[in-house]
Amino acid sequence: MINNKLFKVRIKEHLKLFNIFRFNNFDEIEDFSLNSNWTEPTNEEIKFLNHREKADPSSSFKDNLRFYSALGKSGLLQSAILSERYGSYESTSSFVLKNLHGTKKVLDVGCSIGYLTSFYALKIPESSFIGIDFSLESIKTANKMKRQLNLDNVDFACSDMNNIKYPDKYFDYIVDTQSIYYSKNYLKTFNHLKKKLSNHGILITIPGIGEKNQIKLYIDQIQTAGFLVQDFRFIKAINLGETEHLPVITCSLKEPKESIDTDSIITKLFNSI
């Protein structure tokens, strides 16, 4: 059962429950880490704090898994690393909530420790949510927070995004916040997700890509898999004091009301910054 007070919670208050805060630069994160109530960092925590590149999609699957498994069980890493993308969580959650309509079954791909999935579940109690992540430690933390929030409309499972153990055409919405772009094979992932989406379902994918040609390649792989772009835009996010423009692609298996010229939208954005 969902507490009415939690239903009204704002993203800032919700992220605080996960020890995720807004910082203006890396120095503020370092000061927070040194002066907070965390115990002295372990050697493993220090290693991952000093090697953030292991979290980059260009790193190997094993490096990504080690990094996010360490993050999943460390409050210090969760706070220090996840807070770097605070502005992205604000912007993407606002967009997603505006576009989830009615009583639906929603899959959140790459949910990490569940900070956004649980927020959606609080805000839309009539829908059911599934959050998946490849890190078992992250899923353990997500389930712990689910119990703490007393949520009964969300479940978390450790799963590969290319091997989702739910029936075909099961989900009405699939949401991806900067996770699919970690896939080593976009086309394989989009083909698999297409099978899990209902005939009238919607995929919202927000890749953490800032390069023009990479965004074009990403969209090309979406379309090659058989998805049709319904909406494409960039949303602004401020992370560590720096403004970013996040590509947001909304697509489905049905023809759009009007053709979307994705190349023109990309060119217009990059010519303006």
JSON list of C-alpha atoms in Angstrom, two decimals, residues 39-178:
[
{"chain": "A", "resi": 39, "resn": "THR", "atom": "CA", "xyz": [32.80, 5.35, 7.38]},
{"chain": "A", "resi": 40, "resn": "GLU", "atom": "CA", "xyz": [36.34, 5.64, 6.04]},
{"chain": "A", "resi": 41, "resn": "PRO", "atom": "CA", "xyz": [36.36, 4.46, 2.40]},
{"chain": "A", "resi": 42, "resn": "THR", "atom": "CA", "xyz": [37.61, 0.95, 1.79]},
{"chain": "A", "resi": 43, "resn": "ASN", "atom": "CA", "xyz": [40.41, 0.30, -0.69]},
{"chain": "A", "resi": 44, "resn": "GLU", "atom": "CA", "xyz": [37.81, -1.03, -3.13]},
{"chain": "A", "resi": 45, "resn": "GLU", "atom": "CA", "xyz": [35.70, 2.13, -2.86]},
{"chain": "A", "resi": 46, "resn": "ILE", "atom": "CA", "xyz": [38.76, 4.32, -3.40]},
{"chain": "A", "resi": 47, "resn": "LYS", "atom": "CA", "xyz": [39.72, 2.22, -6.44]},
{"chain": "A", "resi": 48, "resn": "PHE", "atom": "CA", "xyz": [36.35, 2.74, -8.10]},
{"chain": "A", "resi": 49, "resn": "LEU", "atom": "CA", "xyz": [36.18, 6.42, -7.17]},
{"chain": "A", "resi": 50, "resn": "ASN", "atom": "CA", "xyz": [39.53, 6.88, -8.92]},
{"chain": "A", "resi": 51, "resn": "HIS", "atom": "CA", "xyz": [38.55, 4.79, -11.95]},
{"chain": "A", "resi": 52, "resn": "ARG", "atom": "CA", "xyz": [35.20, 6.14, -13.07]},
{"chain": "A", "resi": 53, "resn": "GLU", "atom": "CA", "xyz": [36.10, 5.17, -16.64]},
{"chain": "A", "resi": 54, "resn": "LYS", "atom": "CA", "xyz": [35.20, 1.59, -15.69]},
{"chain": "A", "resi": 55, "resn": "ALA", "atom": "CA", "xyz": [31.58, 2.78, -15.74]},
{"chain": "A", "resi": 56, "resn": "ASP", "atom": "CA", "xyz": [31.87, 4.05, -19.31]},
{"chain": "A", "resi": 57, "resn": "PRO", "atom": "CA", "xyz": [30.12, 2.12, -22.10]},
{"chain": "A", "resi": 58, "resn": "SER", "atom": "CA", "xyz": [33.46, 1.89, -23.92]},
{"chain": "A", "resi": 59, "resn": "SER", "atom": "CA", "xyz": [34.77, -0.36, -21.12]},
{"chain": "A", "resi": 60, "resn": "SER", "atom": "CA", "xyz": [34.21, -4.10, -21.20]},
{"chain": "A", "resi": 61, "resn": "PHE", "atom": "CA", "xyz": [31.06, -5.79, -19.92]},
{"chain": "A", "resi": 62, "resn": "LYS", "atom": "CA", "xyz": [33.08, -7.27, -17.03]},
{"chain": "A", "resi": 63, "resn": "ASP", "atom": "CA", "xyz": [34.46, -3.86, -16.04]},
{"chain": "A", "resi": 64, "resn": "ASN", "atom": "CA", "xyz": [30.97, -2.36, -16.18]},
{"chain": "A", "resi": 65, "resn": "LEU", "atom": "CA", "xyz": [29.57, -5.18, -14.06]},
{"chain": "A", "resi": 66, "resn": "ARG", "atom": "CA", "xyz": [32.35, -4.94, -11.46]},
{"chain": "A", "resi": 67, "resn": "PHE", "atom": "CA", "xyz": [31.86, -1.19, -11.20]},
{"chain": "A", "resi": 68, "resn": "TYR", "atom": "CA", "xyz": [28.09, -1.27, -10.80]},
{"chain": "A", "resi": 69, "resn": "SER", "atom": "CA", "xyz": [28.21, -4.26, -8.47]},
{"chain": "A", "resi": 70, "resn": "ALA", "atom": "CA", "xyz": [30.56, -2.29, -6.22]},
{"chain": "A", "resi": 71, "resn": "LEU", "atom": "CA", "xyz": [28.25, 0.72, -6.46]},
{"chain": "A", "resi": 72, "resn": "GLY", "atom": "CA", "xyz": [25.22, -1.40, -5.65]},
{"chain": "A", "resi": 73, "resn": "LYS", "atom": "CA", "xyz": [26.53, -2.34, -2.21]},
{"chain": "A", "resi": 74, "resn": "SER", "atom": "CA", "xyz": [28.28, 0.91, -1.26]},
{"chain": "A", "resi": 75, "resn": "GLY", "atom": "CA", "xyz": [26.36, 3.89, 0.06]},
{"chain": "A", "resi": 76, "resn": "LEU", "atom": "CA", "xyz": [29.41, 6.08, -0.45]},
{"chain": "A", "resi": 77, "resn": "LEU", "atom": "CA", "xyz": [29.77, 5.12, -4.12]},
{"chain": "A", "resi": 78, "resn": "GLN", "atom": "CA", "xyz": [26.04, 5.51, -4.69]},
{"chain": "A", "resi": 79, "resn": "SER", "atom": "CA", "xyz": [26.15, 9.03, -3.31]},
{"chain": "A", "resi": 80, "resn": "ALA", "atom": "CA", "xyz": [29.40, 10.12, -4.96]},
{"chain": "A", "resi": 81, "resn": "ILE", "atom": "CA", "xyz": [28.86, 8.53, -8.38]},
{"chain": "A", "resi": 82, "resn": "LEU", "atom": "CA", "xyz": [25.11, 8.77, -8.90]},
{"chain": "A", "resi": 83, "resn": "SER", "atom": "CA", "xyz": [24.97, 12.39, -7.74]},
{"chain": "A", "resi": 84, "resn": "GLU", "atom": "CA", "xyz": [27.09, 13.34, -10.77]},
{"chain": "A", "resi": 85, "resn": "ARG", "atom": "CA", "xyz": [23.97, 12.87, -12.96]},
{"chain": "A", "resi": 86, "resn": "TYR", "atom": "CA", "xyz": [21.48, 14.55, -10.61]},
{"chain": "A", "resi": 87, "resn": "GLY", "atom": "CA", "xyz": [20.20, 16.99, -13.23]},
{"chain": "A", "resi": 88, "resn": "SER", "atom": "CA", "xyz": [19.60, 14.15, -15.68]},
{"chain": "A", "resi": 89, "resn": "TYR", "atom": "CA", "xyz": [17.37, 12.38, -13.16]},
{"chain": "A", "resi": 90, "resn": "GLU", "atom": "CA", "xyz": [15.30, 15.55, -12.71]},
{"chain": "A", "resi": 91, "resn": "SER", "atom": "CA", "xyz": [14.85, 16.13, -16.44]},
{"chain": "A", "resi": 92, "resn": "THR", "atom": "CA", "xyz": [14.29, 12.53, -17.53]},
{"chain": "A", "resi": 93, "resn": "SER", "atom": "CA", "xyz": [11.87, 11.67, -14.72]},
{"chain": "A", "resi": 94, "resn": "SER", "atom": "CA", "xyz": [9.78, 14.73, -15.55]},
{"chain": "A", "resi": 95, "resn": "PHE", "atom": "CA", "xyz": [9.59, 13.72, -19.22]},
{"chain": "A", "resi": 96, "resn": "VAL", "atom": "CA", "xyz": [8.78, 10.07, -18.47]},
{"chain": "A", "resi": 97, "resn": "LEU", "atom": "CA", "xyz": [6.02, 10.89, -16.00]},
{"chain": "A", "resi": 98, "resn": "LYS", "atom": "CA", "xyz": [4.36, 13.23, -18.50]},
{"chain": "A", "resi": 99, "resn": "ASN", "atom": "CA", "xyz": [4.30, 10.42, -21.05]},
{"chain": "A", "resi": 100, "resn": "LEU", "atom": "CA", "xyz": [3.11, 7.45, -18.97]},
{"chain": "A", "resi": 101, "resn": "HIS", "atom": "CA", "xyz": [-0.66, 7.32, -19.27]},
{"chain": "A", "resi": 102, "resn": "GLY", "atom": "CA", "xyz": [-3.28, 5.10, -17.68]},
{"chain": "A", "resi": 103, "resn": "THR", "atom": "CA", "xyz": [-2.99, 1.74, -15.95]},
{"chain": "A", "resi": 104, "resn": "LYS", "atom": "CA", "xyz": [-0.06, 0.07, -17.61]},
{"chain": "A", "resi": 105, "resn": "LYS", "atom": "CA", "xyz": [2.71, -2.50, -17.19]},
{"chain": "A", "resi": 106, "resn": "VAL", "atom": "CA", "xyz": [6.03, -0.66, -17.36]},
{"chain": "A", "resi": 107, "resn": "LEU", "atom": "CA", "xyz": [9.56, -2.05, -17.71]},
{"chain": "A", "resi": 108, "resn": "ASP", "atom": "CA", "xyz": [12.49, 0.11, -16.59]},
{"chain": "A", "resi": 109, "resn": "VAL", "atom": "CA", "xyz": [15.68, -1.16, -18.25]},
{"chain": "A", "resi": 110, "resn": "GLY", "atom": "CA", "xyz": [18.92, -0.70, -16.31]},
{"chain": "A", "resi": 111, "resn": "CYS", "atom": "CA", "xyz": [17.23, 0.52, -13.14]},
{"chain": "A", "resi": 112, "resn": "SER", "atom": "CA", "xyz": [20.40, 0.56, -10.98]},
{"chain": "A", "resi": 113, "resn": "ILE", "atom": "CA", "xyz": [19.36, 0.82, -7.30]},
{"chain": "A", "resi": 114, "resn": "GLY", "atom": "CA", "xyz": [15.80, 1.75, -8.26]},
{"chain": "A", "resi": 115, "resn": "TYR", "atom": "CA", "xyz": [15.77, 5.46, -7.55]},
{"chain": "A", "resi": 116, "resn": "LEU", "atom": "CA", "xyz": [13.76, 6.37, -10.67]},
{"chain": "A", "resi": 117, "resn": "THR", "atom": "CA", "xyz": [11.69, 3.19, -10.96]},
{"chain": "A", "resi": 118, "resn": "SER", "atom": "CA", "xyz": [10.43, 3.59, -7.40]},
{"chain": "A", "resi": 119, "resn": "PHE", "atom": "CA", "xyz": [9.70, 7.27, -8.04]},
{"chain": "A", "resi": 120, "resn": "TYR", "atom": "CA", "xyz": [7.52, 6.36, -11.02]},
{"chain": "A", "resi": 121, "resn": "ALA", "atom": "CA", "xyz": [5.77, 3.72, -8.91]},
{"chain": "A", "resi": 122, "resn": "LEU", "atom": "CA", "xyz": [5.02, 6.30, -6.22]},
{"chain": "A", "resi": 123, "resn": "LYS", "atom": "CA", "xyz": [3.69, 8.80, -8.72]},
{"chain": "A", "resi": 124, "resn": "ILE", "atom": "CA", "xyz": [1.56, 6.36, -10.75]},
{"chain": "A", "resi": 125, "resn": "PRO", "atom": "CA", "xyz": [0.19, 3.85, -8.21]},
{"chain": "A", "resi": 126, "resn": "GLU", "atom": "CA", "xyz": [-2.38, 2.46, -10.66]},
{"chain": "A", "resi": 127, "resn": "SER", "atom": "CA", "xyz": [0.40, 1.07, -12.89]},
{"chain": "A", "resi": 128, "resn": "SER", "atom": "CA", "xyz": [2.78, -1.81, -12.22]},
{"chain": "A", "resi": 129, "resn": "PHE", "atom": "CA", "xyz": [6.53, -1.47, -12.70]},
{"chain": "A", "resi": 130, "resn": "ILE", "atom": "CA", "xyz": [9.38, -3.90, -13.25]},
{"chain": "A", "resi": 131, "resn": "GLY", "atom": "CA", "xyz": [12.95, -2.69, -12.85]},
{"chain": "A", "resi": 132, "resn": "ILE", "atom": "CA", "xyz": [15.79, -4.83, -14.20]},
{"chain": "A", "resi": 133, "resn": "ASP", "atom": "CA", "xyz": [19.54, -4.46, -13.89]},
{"chain": "A", "resi": 134, "resn": "PHE", "atom": "CA", "xyz": [22.54, -6.69, -14.55]},
{"chain": "A", "resi": 135, "resn": "SER", "atom": "CA", "xyz": [24.00, -5.99, -11.09]},
{"chain": "A", "resi": 136, "resn": "LEU", "atom": "CA", "xyz": [22.62, -8.26, -8.37]},
{"chain": "A", "resi": 137, "resn": "GLU", "atom": "CA", "xyz": [23.97, -5.93, -5.67]},
{"chain": "A", "resi": 138, "resn": "SER", "atom": "CA", "xyz": [22.05, -3.01, -7.19]},
{"chain": "A", "resi": 139, "resn": "ILE", "atom": "CA", "xyz": [18.87, -5.08, -7.27]},
{"chain": "A", "resi": 140, "resn": "LYS", "atom": "CA", "xyz": [19.32, -6.03, -3.61]},
{"chain": "A", "resi": 141, "resn": "THR", "atom": "CA", "xyz": [19.49, -2.34, -2.71]},
{"chain": "A", "resi": 142, "resn": "ALA", "atom": "CA", "xyz": [16.48, -1.56, -4.93]},
{"chain": "A", "resi": 143, "resn": "ASN", "atom": "CA", "xyz": [14.40, -4.22, -3.18]},
{"chain": "A", "resi": 144, "resn": "LYS", "atom": "CA", "xyz": [15.50, -2.95, 0.23]},
{"chain": "A", "resi": 145, "resn": "MET", "atom": "CA", "xyz": [14.31, 0.55, -0.71]},
{"chain": "A", "resi": 146, "resn": "LYS", "atom": "CA", "xyz": [11.07, -0.88, -2.11]},
{"chain": "A", "resi": 147, "resn": "ARG", "atom": "CA", "xyz": [10.34, -2.39, 1.31]},
{"chain": "A", "resi": 148, "resn": "GLN", "atom": "CA", "xyz": [11.33, 0.82, 3.06]},
{"chain": "A", "resi": 149, "resn": "LEU", "atom": "CA", "xyz": [8.92, 2.79, 0.86]},
{"chain": "A", "resi": 150, "resn": "ASN", "atom": "CA", "xyz": [6.20, 0.14, 1.32]},
{"chain": "A", "resi": 151, "resn": "LEU", "atom": "CA", "xyz": [5.61, -0.14, -2.42]},
{"chain": "A", "resi": 152, "resn": "ASP", "atom": "CA", "xyz": [3.48, -2.98, -3.77]},
{"chain": "A", "resi": 153, "resn": "ASN", "atom": "CA", "xyz": [3.33, -1.95, -7.44]},
{"chain": "A", "resi": 154, "resn": "VAL", "atom": "CA", "xyz": [7.01, -2.41, -8.30]},
{"chain": "A", "resi": 155, "resn": "ASP", "atom": "CA", "xyz": [9.33, -5.41, -8.52]},
{"chain": "A", "resi": 156, "resn": "PHE", "atom": "CA", "xyz": [13.05, -5.58, -9.16]},
{"chain": "A", "resi": 157, "resn": "ALA", "atom": "CA", "xyz": [14.93, -8.43, -10.82]},
{"chain": "A", "resi": 158, "resn": "CYS", "atom": "CA", "xyz": [18.51, -9.14, -11.85]},
{"chain": "A", "resi": 159, "resn": "SER", "atom": "CA", "xyz": [18.34, -9.59, -15.61]},
{"chain": "A", "resi": 160, "resn": "ASP", "atom": "CA", "xyz": [20.26, -9.01, -18.82]},
{"chain": "A", "resi": 161, "resn": "MET", "atom": "CA", "xyz": [18.44, -6.55, -21.10]},
{"chain": "A", "resi": 162, "resn": "ASN", "atom": "CA", "xyz": [18.95, -9.06, -23.94]},
{"chain": "A", "resi": 163, "resn": "ASN", "atom": "CA", "xyz": [17.30, -11.92, -22.04]},
{"chain": "A", "resi": 164, "resn": "ILE", "atom": "CA", "xyz": [14.22, -10.61, -20.24]},
{"chain": "A", "resi": 165, "resn": "LYS", "atom": "CA", "xyz": [12.21, -13.39, -18.59]},
{"chain": "A", "resi": 166, "resn": "TYR", "atom": "CA", "xyz": [8.74, -12.05, -19.30]},
{"chain": "A", "resi": 167, "resn": "PRO", "atom": "CA", "xyz": [6.28, -13.16, -22.00]},
{"chain": "A", "resi": 168, "resn": "ASP", "atom": "CA", "xyz": [6.37, -11.55, -25.43]},
{"chain": "A", "resi": 169, "resn": "LYS", "atom": "CA", "xyz": [4.15, -8.45, -25.82]},
{"chain": "A", "resi": 170, "resn": "TYR", "atom": "CA", "xyz": [3.90, -8.18, -22.03]},
{"chain": "A", "resi": 171, "resn": "PHE", "atom": "CA", "xyz": [4.80, -4.52, -21.47]},
{"chain": "A", "resi": 172, "resn": "ASP", "atom": "CA", "xyz": [2.83, -1.41, -22.42]},
{"chain": "A", "resi": 173, "resn": "TYR", "atom": "CA", "xyz": [5.82, 0.85, -21.86]},
{"chain": "A", "resi": 174, "resn": "ILE", "atom": "CA", "xyz": [9.55, 0.24, -21.83]},
{"chain": "A", "resi": 175, "resn": "VAL", "atom": "CA", "xyz": [11.65, 3.02, -20.34]},
{"chain": "A", "resi": 176, "resn": "ASP", "atom": "CA", "xyz": [15.40, 3.33, -20.73]},
{"chain": "A", "resi": 177, "resn": "THR", "atom": "CA", "xyz": [17.35, 6.07, -18.98]},
{"chain": "A", "resi": 178, "resn": "GLN", "atom": "CA", "xyz": [20.93, 5.94, -20.23]}
]
